[in-house]
Short mmCIF file of C-alpha atoms in Angstrom, two decimals:
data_model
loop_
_atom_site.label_atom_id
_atom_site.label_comp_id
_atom_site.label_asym_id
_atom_site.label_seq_id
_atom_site.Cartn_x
_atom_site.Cartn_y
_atom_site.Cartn_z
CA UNK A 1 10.75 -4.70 -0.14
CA UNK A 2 10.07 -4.07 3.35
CA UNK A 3 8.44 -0.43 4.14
CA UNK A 4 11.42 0.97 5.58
CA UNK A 5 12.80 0.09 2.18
CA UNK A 6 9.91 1.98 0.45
CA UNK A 7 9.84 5.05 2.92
CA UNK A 8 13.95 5.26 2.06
CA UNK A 9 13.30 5.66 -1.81
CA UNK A 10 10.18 7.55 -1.78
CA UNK A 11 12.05 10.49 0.67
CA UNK A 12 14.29 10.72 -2.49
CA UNK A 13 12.32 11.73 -4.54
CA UNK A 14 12.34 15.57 -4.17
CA UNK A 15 14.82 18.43 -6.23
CA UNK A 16 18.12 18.70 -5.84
CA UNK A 17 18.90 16.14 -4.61
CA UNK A 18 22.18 14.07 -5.12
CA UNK A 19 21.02 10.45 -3.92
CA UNK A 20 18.68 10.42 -7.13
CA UNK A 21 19.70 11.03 -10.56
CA UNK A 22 16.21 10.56 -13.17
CA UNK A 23 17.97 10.63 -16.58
CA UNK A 24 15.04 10.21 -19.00
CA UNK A 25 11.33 10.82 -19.13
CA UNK A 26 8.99 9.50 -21.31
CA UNK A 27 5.54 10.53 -21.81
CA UNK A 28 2.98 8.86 -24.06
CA UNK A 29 -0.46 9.85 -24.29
CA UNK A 30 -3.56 7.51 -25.04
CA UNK A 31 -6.90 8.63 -26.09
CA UNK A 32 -9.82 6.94 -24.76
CA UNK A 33 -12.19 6.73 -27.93
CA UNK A 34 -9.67 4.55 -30.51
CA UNK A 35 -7.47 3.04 -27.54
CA UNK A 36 -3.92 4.19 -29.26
CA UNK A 37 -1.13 6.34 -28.88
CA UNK A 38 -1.77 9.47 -29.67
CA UNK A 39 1.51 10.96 -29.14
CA UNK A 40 4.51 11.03 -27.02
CA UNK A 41 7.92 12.05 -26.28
CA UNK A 42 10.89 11.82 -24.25
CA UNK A 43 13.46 13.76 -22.74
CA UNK A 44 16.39 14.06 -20.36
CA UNK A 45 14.60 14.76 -16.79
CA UNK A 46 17.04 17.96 -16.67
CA UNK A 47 15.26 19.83 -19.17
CA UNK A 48 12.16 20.12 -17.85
CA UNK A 49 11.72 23.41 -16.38
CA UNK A 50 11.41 23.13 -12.32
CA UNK A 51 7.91 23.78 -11.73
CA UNK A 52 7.34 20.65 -13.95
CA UNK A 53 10.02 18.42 -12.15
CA UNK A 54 8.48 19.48 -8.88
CA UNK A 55 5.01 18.12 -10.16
CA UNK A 56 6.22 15.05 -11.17
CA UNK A 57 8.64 14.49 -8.46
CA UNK A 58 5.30 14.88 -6.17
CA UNK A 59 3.55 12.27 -8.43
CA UNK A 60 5.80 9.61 -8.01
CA UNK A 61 6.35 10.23 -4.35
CA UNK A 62 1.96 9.73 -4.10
CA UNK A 63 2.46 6.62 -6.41
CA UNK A 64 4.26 4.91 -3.78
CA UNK A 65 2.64 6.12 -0.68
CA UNK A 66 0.51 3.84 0.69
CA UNK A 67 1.09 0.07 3.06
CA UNK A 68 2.35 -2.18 1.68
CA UNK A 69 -0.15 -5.26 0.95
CA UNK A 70 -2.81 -2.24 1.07
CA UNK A 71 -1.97 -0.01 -1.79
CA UNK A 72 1.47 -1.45 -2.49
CA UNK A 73 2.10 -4.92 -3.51
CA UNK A 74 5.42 -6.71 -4.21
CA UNK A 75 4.74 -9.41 -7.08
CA UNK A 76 6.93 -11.99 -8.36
CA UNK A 77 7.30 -12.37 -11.96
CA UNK A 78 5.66 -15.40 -13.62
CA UNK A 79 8.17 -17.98 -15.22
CA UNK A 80 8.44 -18.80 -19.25
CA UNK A 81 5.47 -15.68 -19.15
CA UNK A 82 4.77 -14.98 -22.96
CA UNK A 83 6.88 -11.71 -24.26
CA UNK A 84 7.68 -11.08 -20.31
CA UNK A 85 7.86 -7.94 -18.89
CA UNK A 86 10.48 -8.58 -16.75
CA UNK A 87 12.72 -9.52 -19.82
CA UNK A 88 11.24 -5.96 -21.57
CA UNK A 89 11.82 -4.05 -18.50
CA UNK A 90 15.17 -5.37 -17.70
CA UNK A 91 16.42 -4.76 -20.94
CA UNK A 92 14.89 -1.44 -20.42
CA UNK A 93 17.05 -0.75 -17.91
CA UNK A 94 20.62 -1.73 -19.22
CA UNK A 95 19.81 0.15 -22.61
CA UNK A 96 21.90 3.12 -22.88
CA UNK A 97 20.05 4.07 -26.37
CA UNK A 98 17.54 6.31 -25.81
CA UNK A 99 15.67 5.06 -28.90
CA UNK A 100 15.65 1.41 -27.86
CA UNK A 101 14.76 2.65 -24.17
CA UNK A 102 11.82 3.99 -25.83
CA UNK A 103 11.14 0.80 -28.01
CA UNK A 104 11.15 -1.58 -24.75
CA UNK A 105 8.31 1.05 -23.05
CA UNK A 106 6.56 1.06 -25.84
CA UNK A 107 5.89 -2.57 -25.35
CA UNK A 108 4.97 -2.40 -22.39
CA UNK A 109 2.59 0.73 -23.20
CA UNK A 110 1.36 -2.41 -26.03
CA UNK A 111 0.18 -4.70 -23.51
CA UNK A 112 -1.59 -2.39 -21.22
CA UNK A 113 -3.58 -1.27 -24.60
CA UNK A 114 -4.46 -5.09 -25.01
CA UNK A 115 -6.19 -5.46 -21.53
CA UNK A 116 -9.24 -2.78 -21.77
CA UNK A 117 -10.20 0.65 -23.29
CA UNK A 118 -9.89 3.35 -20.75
CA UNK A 119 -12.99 5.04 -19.80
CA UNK A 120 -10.64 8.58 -19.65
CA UNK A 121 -7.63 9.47 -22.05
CA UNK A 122 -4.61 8.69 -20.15
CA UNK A 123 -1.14 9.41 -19.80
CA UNK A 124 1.87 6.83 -18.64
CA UNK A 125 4.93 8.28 -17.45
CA UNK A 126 7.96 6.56 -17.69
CA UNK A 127 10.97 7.30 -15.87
CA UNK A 128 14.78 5.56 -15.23
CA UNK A 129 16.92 7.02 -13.20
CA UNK A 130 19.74 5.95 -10.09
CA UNK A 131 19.18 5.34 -6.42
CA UNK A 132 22.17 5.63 -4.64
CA UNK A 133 22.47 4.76 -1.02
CA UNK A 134 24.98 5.53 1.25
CA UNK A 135 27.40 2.34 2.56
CA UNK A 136 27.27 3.78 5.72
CA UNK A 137 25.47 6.24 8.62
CA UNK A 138 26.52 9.67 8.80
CA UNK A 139 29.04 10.09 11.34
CA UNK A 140 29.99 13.65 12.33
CA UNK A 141 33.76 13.07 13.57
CA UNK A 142 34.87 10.59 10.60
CA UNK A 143 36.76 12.86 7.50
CA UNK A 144 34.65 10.67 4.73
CA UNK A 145 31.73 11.87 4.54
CA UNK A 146 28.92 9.28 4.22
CA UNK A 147 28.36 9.97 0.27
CA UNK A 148 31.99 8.58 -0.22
CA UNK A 149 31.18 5.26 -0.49
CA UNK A 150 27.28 4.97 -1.78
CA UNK A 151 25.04 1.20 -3.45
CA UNK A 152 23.63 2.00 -6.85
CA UNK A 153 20.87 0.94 -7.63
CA UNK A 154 19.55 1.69 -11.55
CA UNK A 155 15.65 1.24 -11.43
CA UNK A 156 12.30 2.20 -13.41
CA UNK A 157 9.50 4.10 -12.57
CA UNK A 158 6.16 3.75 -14.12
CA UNK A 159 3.12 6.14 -13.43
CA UNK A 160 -0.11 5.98 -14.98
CA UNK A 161 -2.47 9.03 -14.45
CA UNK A 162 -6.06 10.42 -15.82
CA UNK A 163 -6.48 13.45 -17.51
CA UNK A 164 -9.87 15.70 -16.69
CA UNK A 165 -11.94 17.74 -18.91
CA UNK A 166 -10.86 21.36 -18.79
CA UNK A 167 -12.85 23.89 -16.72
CA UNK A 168 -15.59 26.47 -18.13
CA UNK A 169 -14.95 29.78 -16.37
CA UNK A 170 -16.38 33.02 -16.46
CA UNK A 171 -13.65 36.25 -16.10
CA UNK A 172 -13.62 39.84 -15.41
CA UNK A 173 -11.45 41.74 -17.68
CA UNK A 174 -10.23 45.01 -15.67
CA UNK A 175 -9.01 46.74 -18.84
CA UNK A 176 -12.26 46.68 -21.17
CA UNK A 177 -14.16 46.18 -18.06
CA UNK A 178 -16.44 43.25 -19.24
CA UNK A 179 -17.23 39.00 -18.38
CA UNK A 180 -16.13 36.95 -20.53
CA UNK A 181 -16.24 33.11 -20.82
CA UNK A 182 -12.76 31.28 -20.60
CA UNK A 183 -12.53 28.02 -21.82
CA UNK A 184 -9.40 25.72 -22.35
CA UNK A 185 -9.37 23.04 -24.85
CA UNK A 186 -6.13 21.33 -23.51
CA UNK A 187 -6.94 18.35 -21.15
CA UNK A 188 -5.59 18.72 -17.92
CA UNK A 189 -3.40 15.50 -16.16
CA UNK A 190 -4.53 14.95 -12.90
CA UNK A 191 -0.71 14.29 -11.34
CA UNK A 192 -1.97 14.40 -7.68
CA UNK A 193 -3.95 10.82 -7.84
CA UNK A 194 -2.01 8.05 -9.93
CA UNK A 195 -4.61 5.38 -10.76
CA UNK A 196 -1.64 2.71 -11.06
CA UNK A 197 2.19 2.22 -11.90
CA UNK A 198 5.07 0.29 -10.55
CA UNK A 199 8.96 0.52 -9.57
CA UNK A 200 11.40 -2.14 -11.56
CA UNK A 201 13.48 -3.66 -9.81
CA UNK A 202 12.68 -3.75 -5.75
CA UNK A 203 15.16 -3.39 -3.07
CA UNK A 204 15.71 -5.04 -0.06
CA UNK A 205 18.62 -3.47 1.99
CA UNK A 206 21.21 -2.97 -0.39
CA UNK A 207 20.59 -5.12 -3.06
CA UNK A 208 18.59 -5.26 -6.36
CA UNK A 209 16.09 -8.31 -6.75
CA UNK A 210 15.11 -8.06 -10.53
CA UNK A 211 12.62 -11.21 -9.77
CA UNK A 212 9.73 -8.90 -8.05
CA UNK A 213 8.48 -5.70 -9.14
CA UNK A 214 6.60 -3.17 -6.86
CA UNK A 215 3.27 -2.52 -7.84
CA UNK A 216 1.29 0.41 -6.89
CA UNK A 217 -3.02 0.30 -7.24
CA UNK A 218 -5.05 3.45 -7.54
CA UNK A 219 -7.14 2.59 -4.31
CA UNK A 220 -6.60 0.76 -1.06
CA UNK A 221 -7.34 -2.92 -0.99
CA UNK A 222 -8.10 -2.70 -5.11
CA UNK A 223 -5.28 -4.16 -6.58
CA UNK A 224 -6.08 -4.32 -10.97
CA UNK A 225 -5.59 -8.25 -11.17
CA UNK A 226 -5.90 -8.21 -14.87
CA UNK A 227 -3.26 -5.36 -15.18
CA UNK A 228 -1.03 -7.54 -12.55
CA UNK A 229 -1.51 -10.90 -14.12
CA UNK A 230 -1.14 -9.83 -18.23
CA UNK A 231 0.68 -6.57 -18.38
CA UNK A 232 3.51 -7.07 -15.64
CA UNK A 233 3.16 -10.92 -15.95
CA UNK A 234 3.25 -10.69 -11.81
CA UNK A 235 1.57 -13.63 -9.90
CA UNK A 236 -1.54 -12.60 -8.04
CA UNK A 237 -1.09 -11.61 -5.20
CA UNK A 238 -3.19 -11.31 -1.73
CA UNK A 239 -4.38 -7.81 -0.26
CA UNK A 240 -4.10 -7.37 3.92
CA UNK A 241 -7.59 -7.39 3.91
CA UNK A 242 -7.88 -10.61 2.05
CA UNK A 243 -5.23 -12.10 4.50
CA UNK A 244 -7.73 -10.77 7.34
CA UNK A 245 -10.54 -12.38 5.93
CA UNK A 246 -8.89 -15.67 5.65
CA UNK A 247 -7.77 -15.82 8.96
CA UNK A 248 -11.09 -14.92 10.74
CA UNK A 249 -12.62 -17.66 9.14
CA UNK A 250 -10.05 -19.92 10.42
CA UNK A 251 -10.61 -18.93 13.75
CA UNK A 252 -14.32 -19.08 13.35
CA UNK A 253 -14.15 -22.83 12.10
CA UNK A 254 -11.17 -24.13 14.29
CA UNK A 255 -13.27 -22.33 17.45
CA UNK A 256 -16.86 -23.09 16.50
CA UNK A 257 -17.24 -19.11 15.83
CA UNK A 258 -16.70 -18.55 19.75
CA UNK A 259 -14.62 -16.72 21.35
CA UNK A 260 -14.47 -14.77 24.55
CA UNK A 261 -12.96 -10.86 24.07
CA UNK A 262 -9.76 -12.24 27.25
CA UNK A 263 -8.75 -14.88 24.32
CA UNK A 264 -9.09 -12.79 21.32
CA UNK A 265 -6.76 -10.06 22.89
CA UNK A 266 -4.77 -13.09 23.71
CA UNK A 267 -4.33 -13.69 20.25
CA UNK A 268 -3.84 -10.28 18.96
CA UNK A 269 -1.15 -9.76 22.11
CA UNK A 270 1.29 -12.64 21.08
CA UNK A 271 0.68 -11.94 16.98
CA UNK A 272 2.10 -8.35 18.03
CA UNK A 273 5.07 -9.78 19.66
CA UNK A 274 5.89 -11.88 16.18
CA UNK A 275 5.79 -8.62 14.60
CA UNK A 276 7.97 -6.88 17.41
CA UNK A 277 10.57 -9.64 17.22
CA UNK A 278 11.18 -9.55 13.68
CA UNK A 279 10.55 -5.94 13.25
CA UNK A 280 14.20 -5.46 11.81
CA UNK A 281 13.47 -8.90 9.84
CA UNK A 282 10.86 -9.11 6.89
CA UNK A 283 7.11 -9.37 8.51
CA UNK A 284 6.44 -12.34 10.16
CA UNK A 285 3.86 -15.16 8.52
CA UNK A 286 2.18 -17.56 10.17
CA UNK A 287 1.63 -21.16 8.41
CA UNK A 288 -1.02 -23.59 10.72
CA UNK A 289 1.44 -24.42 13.01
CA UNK A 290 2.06 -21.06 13.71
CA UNK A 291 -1.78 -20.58 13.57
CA UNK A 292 -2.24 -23.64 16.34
CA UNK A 293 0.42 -22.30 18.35
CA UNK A 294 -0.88 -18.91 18.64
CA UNK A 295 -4.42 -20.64 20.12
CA UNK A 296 -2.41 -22.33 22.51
CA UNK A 297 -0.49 -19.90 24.20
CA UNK A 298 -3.99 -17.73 23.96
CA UNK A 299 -5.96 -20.30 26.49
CA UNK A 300 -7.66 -22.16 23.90
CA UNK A 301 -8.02 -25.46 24.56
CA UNK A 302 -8.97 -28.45 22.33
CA UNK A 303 -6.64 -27.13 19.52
CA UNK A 304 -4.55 -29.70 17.34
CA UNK A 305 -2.91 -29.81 14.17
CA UNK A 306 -5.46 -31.82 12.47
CA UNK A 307 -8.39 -29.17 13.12
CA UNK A 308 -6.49 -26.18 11.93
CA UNK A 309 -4.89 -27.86 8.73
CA UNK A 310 -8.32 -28.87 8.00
CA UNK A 311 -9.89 -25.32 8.61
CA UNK A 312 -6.39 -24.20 6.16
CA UNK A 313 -8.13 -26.58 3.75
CA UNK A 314 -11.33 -25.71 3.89
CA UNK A 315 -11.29 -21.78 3.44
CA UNK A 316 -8.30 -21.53 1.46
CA UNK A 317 -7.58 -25.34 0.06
CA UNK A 318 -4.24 -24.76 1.01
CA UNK A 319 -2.85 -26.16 4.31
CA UNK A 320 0.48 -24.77 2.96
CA UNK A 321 -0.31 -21.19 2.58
CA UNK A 322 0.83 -18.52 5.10
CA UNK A 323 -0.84 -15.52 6.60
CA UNK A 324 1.42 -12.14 6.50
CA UNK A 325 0.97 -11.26 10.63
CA UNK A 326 1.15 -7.60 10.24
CA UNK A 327 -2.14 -8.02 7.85
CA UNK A 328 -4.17 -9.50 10.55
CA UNK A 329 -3.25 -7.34 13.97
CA UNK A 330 -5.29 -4.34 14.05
CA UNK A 331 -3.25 -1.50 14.66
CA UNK A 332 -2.27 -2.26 18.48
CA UNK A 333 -1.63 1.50 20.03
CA UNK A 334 -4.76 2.75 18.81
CA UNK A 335 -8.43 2.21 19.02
CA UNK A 336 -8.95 0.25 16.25
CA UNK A 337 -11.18 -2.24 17.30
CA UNK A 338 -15.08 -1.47 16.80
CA UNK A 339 -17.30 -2.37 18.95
CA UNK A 340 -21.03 -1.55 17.23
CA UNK A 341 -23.98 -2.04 19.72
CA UNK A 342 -27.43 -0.63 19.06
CA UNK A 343 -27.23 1.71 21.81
CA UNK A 344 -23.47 2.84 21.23
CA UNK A 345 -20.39 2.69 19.40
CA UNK A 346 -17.26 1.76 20.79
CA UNK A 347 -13.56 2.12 19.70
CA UNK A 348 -10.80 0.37 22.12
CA UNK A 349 -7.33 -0.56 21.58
CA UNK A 350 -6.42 -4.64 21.12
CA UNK A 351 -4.98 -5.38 24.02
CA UNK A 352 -8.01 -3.44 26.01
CA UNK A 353 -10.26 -6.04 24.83
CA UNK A 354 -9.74 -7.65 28.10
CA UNK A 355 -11.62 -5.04 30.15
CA UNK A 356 -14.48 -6.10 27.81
CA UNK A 357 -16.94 -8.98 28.47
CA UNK A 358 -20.63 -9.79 27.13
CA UNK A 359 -22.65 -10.97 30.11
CA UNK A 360 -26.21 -12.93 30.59
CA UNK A 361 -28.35 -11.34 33.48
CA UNK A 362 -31.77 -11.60 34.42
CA UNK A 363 -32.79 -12.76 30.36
CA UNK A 364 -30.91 -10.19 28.85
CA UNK A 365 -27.46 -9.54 27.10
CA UNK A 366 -25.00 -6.56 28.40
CA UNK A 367 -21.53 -5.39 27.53
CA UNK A 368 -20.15 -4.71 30.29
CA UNK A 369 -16.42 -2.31 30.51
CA UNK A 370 -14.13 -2.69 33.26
CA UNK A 371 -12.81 1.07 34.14
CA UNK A 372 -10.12 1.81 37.13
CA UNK A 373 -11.66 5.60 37.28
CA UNK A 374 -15.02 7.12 37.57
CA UNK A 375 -17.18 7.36 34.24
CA UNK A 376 -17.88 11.09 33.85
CA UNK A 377 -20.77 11.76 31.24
CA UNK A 378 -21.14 15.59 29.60
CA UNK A 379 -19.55 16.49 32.55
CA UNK A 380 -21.07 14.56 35.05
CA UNK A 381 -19.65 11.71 37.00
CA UNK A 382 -21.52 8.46 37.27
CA UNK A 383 -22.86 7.22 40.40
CA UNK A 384 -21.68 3.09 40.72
CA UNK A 385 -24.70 0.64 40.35
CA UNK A 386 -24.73 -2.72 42.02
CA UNK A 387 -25.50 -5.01 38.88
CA UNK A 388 -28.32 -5.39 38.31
CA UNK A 389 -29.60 -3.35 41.33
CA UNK A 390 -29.72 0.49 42.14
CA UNK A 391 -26.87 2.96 43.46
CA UNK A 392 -24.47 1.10 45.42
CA UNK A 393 -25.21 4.30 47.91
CA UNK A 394 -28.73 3.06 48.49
#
């Protein structure tokens, strides 16, 4: 699944709406002390009453919020994987008995239990329900309307949320006039921050690819590796920031750790235009050759395929693997790059690393900014300095 892919199924999920049709829930609770089931249920979606549709249909939406390789990862299912989830969950979603639905969630509920013992009782929601897309764009002269002709696309939702002790409040009764202490025994589930889950099967365009499943992690750049690897039976899988890491090492040992700020904004200029040029297409990766040539066209010199498959080797002992592009650009139309100096802090955009050069004078190290407009400081403008030297008005 690409994000726009993600961003279409997430928008669906809000009331009333037609494109999305949830059919069953299923709720099972888990205490934290013996690590079992304490109790659950399930139910058509349409008999909740609306105030609790709303709060789930806001829970799901937060589960898959997030980038993707950040928060959200798409995993491939392991082959000949022991009692495989994907088998459970497909059969899951062609059963059209509710008990044997039930059964097949169960299982899955089974392996997470076999994993750890949650520090907090927790629930996991379980949802199916139908995605259906429209064949077509809306267009405003045509008689069929665009809902005429729809994809449909059965799927599974998984969310897996906290619960938090109840509150210990004091209250003012106006009748008797008096405090009183409140107190609620009844945990309460924390819907606004799922601390995992995943959708079954992805999308991509219009079709259903039951071979990867869409996993979503409680934090940024924290994917559960043990929850990926034994309950889902997903191959692991590497964050953005991993990705990142991997590639700046690269650099560092194909460049001798050098680099001058012209070539690195070099690099980051013609990595964006991968990403532009494929932006309808799945996100560009780069292998070493697409490493080496990136150097190239940068200005480096004294690049070759032998020195970057080796540096592939070396940091990753894979000359094979591939780097997702969009994992190591910072984001290009913002100032995302840092600059951290001990007198100042800096924050520029890639391709303004340019203006931006380290220079030697007179023993000592400056960064030095090329502007086009005077530098105006709490609201006063900077008089121009020879470098080096005094006021060029001396």
């Amino acid at each position: 699944m690409n994000k726009k892919d993600i961003a279409q199924i997430r928008k669906q999920f809000k009331l009333n709406n037609d494109l999305l049709k949830i059919s069953d829930i299923f709720n099972v609770y888990i205490m934290k002390e013996s690590s079992e089931i304490y109790h659950y249920e399930s139910q058509p979606f349409e008999m909740l009453d609306q105030d609790q549709q709303e709060l789930f249909m806001d829970n799901f939406k937060k589960l898959l919020g997030g980038q993707l390789d950040e928060k959200l990862f798409e995993l491939k299912f392991q082959r000949d994987a022991e009692n495989s989830s994907q088998l459970i969950l497909h059969q899951g979603l062609l059963n059209s008995d509710a008990e044997g639905w039930m059964d097949q969630m169960l299982q899955i509920v089974g392996k997470m239990l076999g994993i750890r013992q949650y520090e907090k009782d927790i629930v996991v929601t379980f949802i199916r329900g139908e995605y259906l897309k429209p064949m077509k764009r809306r267009n405003a002269e045509a008689e069929e309307s665009e809902r005429d002709a729809v994809y449909s696309h059965p799927f599974i939702l998984c969310s897996i949320n906290n619960t938090q002790e109840p509150k210990k409040e004091l209250l003012f009764d106006y009748v008797e006039k008096e405090f009183k202490y409140h107190f609620t025994v009844d945990p309460i589930i924390n819907l606004k921050a799922p601390i995992s889950g995943f959708l079954f099967p992805c999308f991509t365009d219009h079709a259903a690819d039951v071979n990867h499943v869409l996993y979503s992690a409680g934090k940024v750049h924290e994917p559960d590796y043990q929850f990926i690897v034994d309950v889902l039976n997903g191959e692991e899988t590497m964050t953005a920031q991993d990705d990142k890491i991997v590639f700046e090492e690269i650099i560092k040992d194909v460049t001798g750790d050098q680099l001058s700020t012209a070539t690195l904004s070099n690099v980051y200029e013609e990595i964006n235009r991968m990403i532009v040029e494929n932006e309808e297409d799945e996100p560009p990766k780069m292998d070493s050759k697409d490493v080496e040539r990136v150097l190239k066209v940068s200005g480096l010199e004294d690049i070759n395929s032998e020195k970057v498959q080796s540096a592939y080797q070396k940091i990753i002992d894979d000359d094979k693997y591939e780097i997702k592009a969009t994992s190591v650009l910072p984001k290009f139309n913002s100032k995302s790059i840092k600059i951290s100096t001990k007198a100042a802090n800096i924050s520029i955009c890639p391709q303004d690393l340019r203006y931006v050069k380290q220079v030697h004078f007179d023993g000592k190290r400056y960064l030095m900014i090329e502007v086009e407009e005077d530098t105006v400081i709490e609201g006063f403008t900077m008089i121009p300095e020879t470098f080096g030297g005094g006021s060029d008005k001396e």
